[in-house]
Coordinates of C-alpha atoms in Angstrom, one line a residue:
Chain G
M172 CA 18.7 25.6 -33.8
S173 CA 19.2 27.7 -30.7
L174 CA 17.8 26.7 -27.4
E175 CA 15.1 29.4 -27.8
E176 CA 14.1 28.2 -31.3
S177 CA 13.9 24.7 -30.0
K178 CA 11.6 25.6 -27.2
Q179 CA 9.4 27.7 -29.6
E180 CA 9.1 24.7 -31.9
I181 CA 7.7 22.6 -29.1
I182 CA 5.4 25.3 -27.9
E183 CA 4.1 25.6 -31.5
A184 CA 3.7 21.8 -31.9
F185 CA 1.6 21.7 -28.7
S186 CA -0.5 24.7 -29.7
I187 CA -1.8 22.8 -32.8
Y188 CA -3.8 20.4 -30.5
D189 CA -6.8 21.7 -28.6
E190 CA -7.4 18.5 -26.7
W191 CA -5.1 17.0 -24.2
L192 CA -5.8 13.5 -25.6
D193 CA -4.2 14.7 -28.9
K194 CA -1.3 16.2 -27.0
Y195 CA -0.8 12.8 -25.3
E196 CA -0.8 11.2 -28.7
Y197 CA 2.0 13.5 -29.7
L198 CA 3.9 12.7 -26.5
I199 CA 3.4 9.0 -27.2
E200 CA 4.9 9.4 -30.7
L201 CA 7.9 11.3 -29.2
G202 CA 8.3 8.4 -26.8
K203 CA 8.2 5.8 -29.5
N204 CA 10.8 7.7 -31.5
L205 CA 13.3 8.2 -28.7
Q206 CA 16.8 6.9 -29.5
P207 CA 17.5 3.5 -27.9
Y208 CA 19.0 3.6 -24.5
P209 CA 21.8 1.1 -23.6
E210 CA 20.5 -1.7 -21.4
E211 CA 23.7 -1.7 -19.4
K212 CA 23.0 1.8 -18.2
K213 CA 19.6 0.9 -16.8
T214 CA 21.1 1.0 -13.3
D215 CA 20.1 2.6 -10.0
E216 CA 22.8 5.2 -10.6
H217 CA 20.9 6.4 -13.7
L218 CA 17.5 6.1 -12.3
I219 CA 15.7 9.4 -11.6
K220 CA 14.3 9.4 -8.1
G221 CA 10.7 10.6 -7.5
C222 CA 9.1 9.1 -10.6
Q223 CA 6.3 6.6 -10.3
S224 CA 7.4 4.9 -13.5
R225 CA 11.0 4.1 -13.9
V226 CA 13.1 6.7 -15.8
W227 CA 16.8 6.4 -16.6
L228 CA 18.9 9.4 -17.7
D229 CA 22.5 9.6 -18.8
A230 CA 24.6 12.5 -20.0
E231 CA 27.8 12.5 -22.0
E232 CA 30.0 15.5 -22.8
K233 CA 31.4 16.1 -26.3
D234 CA 33.2 19.3 -27.4
G235 CA 31.9 21.2 -24.4
K236 CA 28.3 20.2 -25.0
L237 CA 26.0 17.8 -23.1
F238 CA 24.2 14.9 -24.9
F239 CA 21.5 13.2 -23.0
S240 CA 20.0 9.7 -23.5
A241 CA 17.0 8.3 -21.6
D242 CA 14.4 5.6 -21.3
S243 CA 11.3 4.8 -19.3
D244 CA 9.0 1.8 -18.9
A245 CA 6.0 4.1 -19.3
I246 CA 5.5 5.6 -22.8
I247 CA 4.1 9.0 -21.8
T248 CA 6.9 9.5 -19.4
K249 CA 9.2 8.5 -22.2
G250 CA 7.6 11.1 -24.4
I251 CA 8.1 13.8 -21.7
I252 CA 11.8 13.0 -21.2
S253 CA 12.2 12.8 -25.0
L254 CA 10.8 16.3 -25.2
L255 CA 13.2 17.6 -22.6
I256 CA 16.1 15.9 -24.4
S257 CA 15.2 17.4 -27.8
V258 CA 15.4 20.8 -26.2
Y259 CA 18.5 20.4 -24.0
S260 CA 20.7 17.9 -25.7
G261 CA 23.6 19.4 -27.6
R262 CA 23.7 22.6 -25.3
T263 CA 26.6 23.7 -23.2
P264 CA 26.3 23.2 -19.4
A265 CA 26.2 27.0 -19.0
E266 CA 23.3 27.3 -21.4
I267 CA 21.3 24.7 -19.5
S268 CA 22.1 26.2 -16.1
A269 CA 21.0 29.6 -17.3
D270 CA 17.6 28.3 -18.5
D271 CA 14.5 28.5 -16.3
F272 CA 12.7 25.5 -17.9
S273 CA 9.5 27.6 -18.0
F274 CA 8.5 26.3 -21.4
V275 CA 7.0 23.2 -19.7
E276 CA 4.6 25.6 -18.0
Q277 CA 3.9 27.4 -21.3
I278 CA 2.7 24.2 -22.9
G279 CA 0.7 23.4 -19.8
L280 CA 2.4 20.1 -19.3
R281 CA 2.9 20.3 -15.6
E282 CA -0.7 21.0 -14.6
N283 CA -2.0 18.4 -17.0
L284 CA -0.2 15.5 -15.5
S285 CA -1.3 13.5 -12.5
P286 CA 0.4 14.8 -9.3
T287 CA 2.8 11.8 -9.3
R288 CA 3.7 12.4 -12.9
A289 CA 4.1 16.2 -12.3
N290 CA 6.5 15.3 -9.5
G291 CA 8.3 13.1 -11.9
L292 CA 8.7 15.9 -14.4
V293 CA 10.1 18.1 -11.6
S294 CA 12.6 15.4 -10.8
M295 CA 13.6 15.0 -14.5
I296 CA 14.2 18.8 -14.7
S297 CA 16.2 18.9 -11.6
T298 CA 18.3 15.9 -12.7
I299 CA 19.1 17.6 -16.0
R300 CA 20.1 20.8 -14.1
Q301 CA 22.2 18.9 -11.7
M302 CA 24.0 17.1 -14.5
A303 CA 24.7 20.5 -16.2
A304 CA 26.1 21.9 -12.9
E305 CA 28.4 18.9 -12.6
Y306 CA 30.0 19.6 -16.0
E307 CA 30.1 23.4 -15.6
Chain F
M204 CA -35.6 2.1 -7.7
T205 CA -34.0 2.9 -11.0
V206 CA -30.4 3.6 -11.5
K207 CA -31.5 7.1 -12.8
E208 CA -33.3 7.7 -9.5
I209 CA -30.3 6.8 -7.3
R210 CA -28.0 8.9 -9.5
A211 CA -30.2 11.9 -8.7
E212 CA -29.1 11.5 -5.1
F213 CA -25.4 12.1 -6.1
P214 CA -25.0 15.5 -7.8
I215 CA -21.3 15.0 -8.5
L216 CA -22.2 12.2 -10.9
S217 CA -23.7 14.6 -13.4
S218 CA -20.6 16.8 -13.5
S219 CA -18.1 17.0 -16.3
V220 CA -14.3 16.7 -16.3
Y221 CA -12.2 17.9 -19.2
K222 CA -15.5 18.8 -21.0
R223 CA -16.6 15.1 -20.8
P224 CA -19.1 13.5 -18.5
L225 CA -17.5 12.1 -15.4
V226 CA -17.4 8.4 -15.2
Y227 CA -16.5 7.6 -11.7
L228 CA -15.0 4.1 -11.4
D229 CA -12.9 4.5 -8.3
N230 CA -15.6 3.5 -5.8
A231 CA -13.4 0.9 -4.1
A232 CA -11.2 3.8 -2.9
S233 CA -14.1 6.0 -1.8
S234 CA -17.8 6.2 -2.8
Q235 CA -19.5 9.4 -3.7
R236 CA -21.8 11.1 -1.2
P237 CA -25.6 11.3 -1.6
L238 CA -27.6 14.4 -0.7
S239 CA -29.0 12.7 2.4
V240 CA -25.5 12.4 3.8
V241 CA -24.5 15.9 2.9
K242 CA -27.7 17.3 4.5
K243 CA -27.1 15.3 7.6
L244 CA -23.6 16.7 7.9
E245 CA -25.0 20.2 7.3
Q246 CA -27.7 19.8 9.9
L247 CA -25.3 18.6 12.5
S248 CA -22.8 21.4 11.8
L249 CA -25.4 24.2 11.6
E250 CA -28.0 23.0 14.2
E251 CA -26.6 20.4 16.5
N252 CA -22.9 21.0 16.9
A253 CA -21.6 20.2 20.4
N254 CA -19.2 17.8 22.0
I255 CA -20.9 14.6 23.0
H256 CA -21.5 12.6 26.2
R257 CA -20.3 15.0 28.9
A258 CA -22.2 18.3 29.0
V259 CA -25.8 18.6 30.2
H260 CA -26.9 21.3 27.8
Y261 CA -29.4 21.0 25.1
L262 CA -27.1 20.8 22.1
A263 CA -24.8 18.3 23.7
A264 CA -27.8 16.0 24.4
K265 CA -28.9 16.4 20.7
A266 CA -25.4 15.6 19.4
T267 CA -25.1 12.6 21.7
D268 CA -28.4 11.3 20.6
E269 CA -27.3 11.5 17.0
F270 CA -24.0 9.8 17.7
E271 CA -25.6 7.0 19.7
G272 CA -28.3 6.7 17.1
A273 CA -25.6 5.9 14.6
R274 CA -24.3 3.2 16.9
E275 CA -27.7 1.6 16.9
A276 CA -27.9 1.9 13.1
V277 CA -24.6 0.1 12.7
R278 CA -25.5 -2.6 15.2
A279 CA -28.7 -3.2 13.2
A280 CA -26.9 -3.3 9.9
L281 CA -24.4 -5.9 11.2
N282 CA -27.0 -7.6 13.4
A283 CA -24.7 -7.4 16.3
E284 CA -26.0 -8.6 19.6
S285 CA -25.3 -5.4 21.5
K286 CA -24.5 -1.7 20.9
D287 CA -21.6 -2.3 23.3
E288 CA -19.9 -4.3 20.6
I289 CA -19.8 -1.3 18.1
I290 CA -16.8 1.0 18.4
F291 CA -16.3 4.0 16.2
T292 CA -12.9 4.6 14.7
S293 CA -11.6 6.9 12.0
G294 CA -11.7 4.0 9.5
T295 CA -10.8 0.4 8.8
T296 CA -7.1 1.0 9.2
A297 CA -7.6 2.5 12.7
A298 CA -9.9 -0.3 13.6
I299 CA -7.4 -3.0 12.7
N300 CA -4.6 -1.1 14.4
L301 CA -6.8 -1.0 17.5
V302 CA -7.3 -4.7 17.5
A303 CA -3.6 -5.5 16.6
Y304 CA -2.5 -3.4 19.6
S305 CA -5.1 -4.2 22.1
F306 CA -5.8 -7.9 21.3
G307 CA -2.0 -8.2 20.9
E308 CA -1.3 -6.8 24.4
A309 CA -3.8 -9.2 25.9
F310 CA -3.2 -12.4 24.0
V311 CA -0.1 -12.4 21.9
G312 CA 3.4 -13.3 23.2
E313 CA 6.8 -14.4 22.0
G314 CA 6.7 -17.2 19.6
D315 CA 3.0 -16.8 18.8
E316 CA 1.6 -16.6 15.3
I317 CA -0.9 -14.5 13.3
I318 CA -2.3 -15.6 10.0
V319 CA -3.1 -13.2 7.1
S320 CA -3.6 -13.8 3.4
V321 CA -1.3 -12.7 0.6
S322 CA -4.2 -10.7 -0.9
E323 CA -4.6 -8.4 2.1
H324 CA -4.6 -4.6 1.9
H325 CA -1.5 -3.1 3.6
S326 CA -3.8 -2.0 6.4
N327 CA -4.5 -5.7 7.2
I328 CA -0.8 -6.6 7.1
V329 CA 1.3 -3.8 8.6
P330 CA -0.5 -3.5 12.0
W331 CA 0.1 -7.3 12.4
Q332 CA 3.8 -6.9 11.4
L333 CA 4.2 -4.2 14.0
L334 CA 2.5 -6.4 16.6
C335 CA 4.8 -9.3 15.6
Q336 CA 7.9 -7.1 16.0
R337 CA 6.7 -5.8 19.3
K338 CA 6.0 -9.3 20.7
K339 CA 8.6 -11.3 18.8
A340 CA 5.7 -13.2 17.2
S341 CA 5.5 -14.2 13.5
L342 CA 3.2 -13.7 10.6
K343 CA 2.0 -16.7 8.5
V344 CA 0.6 -16.1 5.0
L345 CA -2.3 -17.9 3.3
D346 CA -1.8 -18.1 -0.4
I347 CA -4.1 -17.7 -3.4
D348 CA -4.1 -19.6 -6.7
E349 CA -3.4 -18.2 -10.2
N350 CA -7.0 -17.0 -10.6
G351 CA -6.8 -15.1 -7.3
E352 CA -8.9 -17.6 -5.4
L353 CA -8.0 -18.0 -1.7
Q354 CA -6.5 -21.4 -0.9
A355 CA -8.8 -21.7 2.1
G356 CA -8.2 -25.5 2.2
T357 CA -4.6 -24.9 3.2
L358 CA -5.5 -22.9 6.3
E359 CA -5.4 -25.9 8.5
K360 CA -1.8 -26.5 7.6
L361 CA -0.9 -23.0 8.7
I362 CA -2.7 -23.2 12.0
S363 CA -0.6 -24.3 14.9
Q364 CA -0.9 -24.3 18.7
R365 CA 0.7 -20.9 18.6
T366 CA -1.8 -19.3 16.3
K367 CA -3.6 -16.5 18.0
L368 CA -5.7 -14.9 15.3
V369 CA -6.6 -15.1 11.6
A370 CA -7.1 -11.7 9.9
I371 CA -8.7 -12.0 6.4
S372 CA -10.6 -9.8 4.0
Q373 CA -14.2 -10.5 3.1
I374 CA -13.3 -9.3 -0.4
S375 CA -9.8 -8.2 -1.6
N376 CA -9.6 -4.6 -2.8
V377 CA -7.6 -5.9 -5.8
L378 CA -9.2 -9.2 -6.7
G379 CA -12.9 -8.4 -6.1
L380 CA -13.6 -12.1 -5.3
I381 CA -15.9 -13.0 -2.4
N382 CA -13.7 -15.0 0.0
P383 CA -15.1 -18.1 1.8
V384 CA -15.0 -16.4 5.2
A385 CA -17.6 -18.7 6.7
G386 CA -15.5 -21.7 6.1
I387 CA -12.3 -20.0 7.3
I388 CA -14.0 -19.0 10.5
E389 CA -15.4 -22.5 11.0
T390 CA -11.9 -24.0 10.5
A391 CA -10.2 -21.4 12.7
H392 CA -12.8 -21.8 15.5
S393 CA -12.4 -25.5 15.4
Y394 CA -8.9 -24.9 16.7
G395 CA -10.1 -22.2 19.1
V396 CA -8.6 -19.4 16.9
P397 CA -10.5 -16.1 16.6
V398 CA -10.9 -14.4 13.2
L399 CA -10.9 -10.7 12.2
V400 CA -12.8 -10.0 9.0
D401 CA -11.8 -6.9 7.0
G402 CA -15.0 -5.7 5.5
A403 CA -13.7 -2.5 3.8
Q404 CA -14.9 -3.8 0.4
G405 CA -17.3 -6.6 1.6
F406 CA -19.6 -4.4 3.6
V407 CA -20.3 -2.3 0.6
H408 CA -21.5 -5.2 -1.6
L409 CA -22.7 -7.9 0.7
Q410 CA -25.4 -8.3 3.3
T411 CA -23.4 -8.9 6.4
D412 CA -24.6 -10.6 9.6
V413 CA -21.8 -10.9 12.1
R414 CA -23.8 -13.4 14.2
V415 CA -24.4 -15.7 11.2
M416 CA -20.8 -15.2 10.1
D417 CA -19.6 -15.7 13.6
C418 CA -16.5 -13.6 13.1
D419 CA -14.8 -12.3 16.3
F420 CA -14.0 -8.9 14.8
Y421 CA -15.4 -7.1 11.8
V422 CA -14.2 -3.7 10.5
F423 CA -15.3 -1.3 7.8
S424 CA -15.0 2.3 6.6
G425 CA -18.0 4.6 6.3
H426 CA -16.6 6.6 3.4
K427 CA -16.6 3.6 1.1
V428 CA -20.3 3.2 1.7
F429 CA -21.6 6.8 1.2
A430 CA -20.9 8.3 4.6
T431 CA -18.2 11.0 5.3
T432 CA -14.6 10.3 5.9
G433 CA -13.6 9.5 9.5
S434 CA -16.6 7.2 10.1
G435 CA -15.1 3.8 10.6
V436 CA -16.4 0.9 12.6
L437 CA -15.0 -1.9 14.7
Y438 CA -17.3 -4.7 15.7
G439 CA -15.9 -7.1 18.3
K440 CA -17.5 -9.9 20.3
K441 CA -18.0 -8.7 23.8
K442 CA -16.0 -11.6 25.3
W443 CA -12.9 -10.3 23.5
L444 CA -13.4 -6.6 23.9
E445 CA -13.9 -7.0 27.6
Q446 CA -10.6 -8.7 28.0
M447 CA -8.7 -6.2 25.8
P448 CA -6.9 -3.2 27.4
P449 CA -7.6 0.3 26.1
F450 CA -5.7 1.3 22.9
M451 CA -5.5 5.1 23.6
G452 CA -6.0 7.0 26.8
G453 CA -7.9 10.2 27.6
G454 CA -11.3 11.7 27.1
E455 CA -14.4 9.5 27.2
M456 CA -12.6 6.3 27.8
I457 CA -12.1 6.8 31.5
E458 CA -14.2 6.2 34.5
T459 CA -12.1 7.7 37.2
V460 CA -8.7 9.2 37.0
S461 CA -6.2 9.7 39.8
F462 CA -2.5 9.5 40.1
S463 CA -2.8 6.4 42.2
G464 CA -4.7 4.6 39.4
T465 CA -7.2 5.1 36.7
T466 CA -10.2 3.0 35.9
F467 CA -11.8 2.7 32.5
A468 CA -15.3 3.3 31.1
P469 CA -17.3 0.3 30.1
L470 CA -17.7 -0.9 26.5
P471 CA -17.8 0.7 24.0
Y472 CA -16.4 3.9 25.5
K473 CA -13.3 2.2 26.7
F474 CA -12.0 2.2 23.1
E475 CA -13.2 5.7 22.2
A476 CA -10.6 8.0 23.6
G477 CA -10.5 11.7 22.7
T478 CA -13.1 13.8 20.9
Q479 CA -15.1 11.7 18.6
N480 CA -16.1 12.6 15.0
F481 CA -19.6 13.6 16.3
N482 CA -20.4 15.5 13.0
G483 CA -19.4 12.7 10.8
I484 CA -20.4 9.5 12.5
P485 CA -24.2 10.3 12.4
T486 CA -23.9 10.4 8.6
L487 CA -23.7 6.6 8.8
V488 CA -27.5 6.6 9.4
P489 CA -28.6 7.9 6.0
A490 CA -25.6 6.2 4.4
L491 CA -26.6 2.8 5.8
E492 CA -30.2 3.4 4.8
L493 CA -29.1 3.9 1.2
R494 CA -26.8 0.8 1.4
E495 CA -29.7 -1.3 2.5
K496 CA -31.8 0.0 -0.4
C497 CA -29.1 -0.8 -2.9
L498 CA -28.6 -4.3 -1.5
K499 CA -32.3 -5.1 -1.4
D500 CA -33.7 -3.3 -4.5
S501 CA -34.1 -5.9 -7.2
E502 CA -33.7 -3.4 -10.1
L503 CA -30.4 -2.0 -8.7
Q504 CA -29.1 -5.5 -8.0
K505 CA -30.0 -6.6 -11.5
N506 CA -28.0 -3.6 -12.9
V507 CA -25.0 -4.5 -10.7
E508 CA -25.1 -8.2 -11.9
E509 CA -25.4 -7.2 -15.5
I510 CA -22.5 -4.8 -15.3
T511 CA -20.4 -7.4 -13.5
A512 CA -21.1 -10.0 -16.2
Y513 CA -20.6 -7.6 -19.1
V514 CA -17.3 -6.2 -17.9
L515 CA -16.0 -9.6 -16.8
D516 CA -16.8 -11.0 -20.3
A517 CA -15.3 -8.0 -22.1
L518 CA -12.0 -8.2 -20.1
T519 CA -11.6 -11.9 -20.1
S520 CA -12.3 -12.3 -23.8
D521 CA -9.7 -9.6 -24.8
P522 CA -6.3 -11.4 -25.4
R523 CA -4.5 -8.1 -24.7
I524 CA -5.8 -8.0 -21.2
I525 CA -4.8 -10.0 -18.1
L526 CA -7.5 -9.9 -15.4
Y527 CA -6.5 -10.6 -11.8
G528 CA -9.3 -12.2 -9.8
V529 CA -11.1 -14.5 -12.2
P530 CA -14.1 -16.1 -10.5
R531 CA -15.3 -19.6 -11.1
R532 CA -18.9 -18.4 -11.0
T533 CA -19.9 -14.8 -11.9
E534 CA -21.8 -14.5 -8.6
D535 CA -18.5 -14.8 -6.7
K536 CA -17.2 -11.5 -8.2
I537 CA -18.2 -8.0 -7.2
P538 CA -18.0 -5.3 -9.9
L539 CA -14.3 -4.6 -9.1
F540 CA -11.8 -5.4 -11.8
S541 CA -8.0 -5.1 -11.6
F542 CA -6.1 -5.8 -14.7
S543 CA -2.9 -5.3 -16.8
V544 CA -2.6 -4.7 -20.5
K545 CA 0.3 -6.5 -22.2
G546 CA 3.1 -4.2 -23.2
V547 CA 1.4 -1.1 -21.7
H548 CA 2.2 0.7 -18.5
H549 CA -0.8 1.0 -16.1
E550 CA 0.0 4.7 -15.5
D551 CA -0.1 5.5 -19.2
L552 CA -3.6 4.0 -19.5
A553 CA -4.9 5.7 -16.4
L554 CA -3.6 9.0 -17.6
I555 CA -5.2 8.7 -21.0
M556 CA -8.5 7.4 -19.6
D557 CA -8.6 10.2 -17.1
K558 CA -8.6 12.6 -20.0
M559 CA -11.6 10.7 -21.4
G560 CA -13.4 11.4 -18.2
I561 CA -12.9 8.1 -16.5
A562 CA -11.7 7.9 -13.0
L563 CA -9.7 4.7 -12.4
R564 CA -7.1 3.6 -9.9
S565 CA -3.6 2.7 -11.0
G566 CA -0.6 1.4 -9.1
Q567 CA -0.1 -1.0 -6.3
M568 CA -3.4 -0.4 -4.7
C569 CA -1.9 -0.7 -1.2
A570 CA -1.3 -4.4 -1.8
E571 CA 2.4 -4.8 -2.7
P572 CA 2.7 -8.4 -1.6
L573 CA -0.1 -9.2 -4.0
M574 CA 1.6 -7.3 -6.8
D575 CA 4.7 -9.4 -6.1
R576 CA 2.6 -12.5 -6.1
F577 CA 1.5 -11.8 -9.7
G578 CA 5.0 -10.4 -10.7
V579 CA 3.7 -6.9 -11.7
S580 CA 4.7 -3.4 -10.6
G581 CA 1.1 -2.3 -10.6
M582 CA -2.3 -2.7 -12.1
L583 CA -5.3 -0.7 -13.3
R584 CA -8.6 -1.0 -11.4
A585 CA -12.1 -0.1 -12.3
S586 CA -14.6 -0.5 -9.4
F587 CA -18.3 0.1 -9.9
A588 CA -21.0 1.3 -7.4
P589 CA -24.8 0.7 -7.7
Y590 CA -25.1 4.2 -9.2
N591 CA -22.9 3.3 -12.2
T592 CA -24.8 2.6 -15.4
M593 CA -24.4 0.0 -18.1
D594 CA -23.8 2.8 -20.5
E595 CA -20.8 3.9 -18.4
A596 CA -19.5 0.3 -18.4
K597 CA -19.7 0.2 -22.2
Y598 CA -18.1 3.6 -22.4
F599 CA -15.3 2.3 -20.2
I600 CA -14.7 -0.7 -22.4
Q601 CA -14.7 1.4 -25.6
C602 CA -12.3 3.9 -24.1
L603 CA -10.0 1.2 -22.8
D604 CA -9.8 -0.2 -26.3
K605 CA -9.1 3.2 -27.8
A606 CA -6.4 3.9 -25.1
I607 CA -4.7 0.6 -25.7
G608 CA -4.7 1.4 -29.4
M609 CA -3.0 4.7 -28.7
L610 CA -0.3 3.1 -26.6
Q611 CA 0.5 -0.2 -28.3

């Protein structure tokens, strides 16, 4: 699936739900299904700054593509990072760098989070971008 | 007065959020404003707006009367001996900072000690830490037990010959338990140590007579008790205030100014430097009238007691929930509940319940030492006001159950 297709899939998944409570339920499911993150990588080095709840993010390069793994102590945050990973994992650093991440606006995620969570989302996105830039 | 009648005074309470009726349970952070307060602010802005105390013109006289009228209303509400003992500040934090600086300048030196409790709001910790740094003094901490009850009996062990002040909250903004301040003051006074009582939460829920309590300083914020923001109060016994140097310089606080030396205005103006919040402070008058009504009205009080008992029972009987601040007797608890849910992050719960229309507070609630004491990174807090209904309390408990179900 291309990056665009992946984003479209999420936009469609979100459009099924009218209510934000249902969208949260979807995010919670995503959070619960996130691949386990290694305990030994729960270090300050992997901690994303600017989130109220703790979020760890790690990237590994394989065949020119970046694969992300993450975890959080809050389940909705975990759902959000899981959503970002499902879109951006397995892409080349160039693809990630060229993307504007505007699909999070399209699904209305940012304005429906509390200000602290919205800041956290911004931090997650900038960390993913930064990691891509390092591998480019 | 019925709860329905008092709700009519607060238009915001009938509003909707996310297409659901708003259930406002963050009253410990700030109360909503009644029409009487909004009208007062409007009247002052549109009809009586002028700087106070100095000018001789008509508007200035009107505005000054309103401002000084508020001072008398606060004096009466606290039953202070004199209006000179009532100083207006921007809020509780500013009032404590004023005392920490000014009392500290007059009475605290190297090696001296200040006592606070572990359950204090940051605003009743950090000003004392700053004072201690400045004066090379040290801070002693009174502990609580597992239920959140203050270990008042251990105060005597903490008091030494170097103790200069005890600063304690009437009710913690996290635990919602009524602290035994009368006993603390008696103990401290028996060693000649004055006591500052942080009434930010207590003044909202309890009849407070500073002469009966015999505290040396008492502070509260108007915005938590229906008035506008920026309408805080410091009460201080005259014998202390007179010996304390000014906190800030300039404006009303001077008597004469020259480069060879400046003399200061008498109390209370000595501590009111700069332009005062002359539009906001007079809103304390209708706000305190409503507070008085809430505290005295038997129907409203019954509602508050029933809500406290109901929520207390619902939270303590649910094995998924840990309540912080469990009273020995229900009457020792105000309707303020901080809790955790096992295996669930407080922010997740707050976020979901927000979408259900319920305004809660989540996080450290400006009391990090207390969070550390209980070994948690944060809590969820529901705090009720006299205008909250039993139906809202039941809706809150239902939604909490539903939200936990979604998250666990």
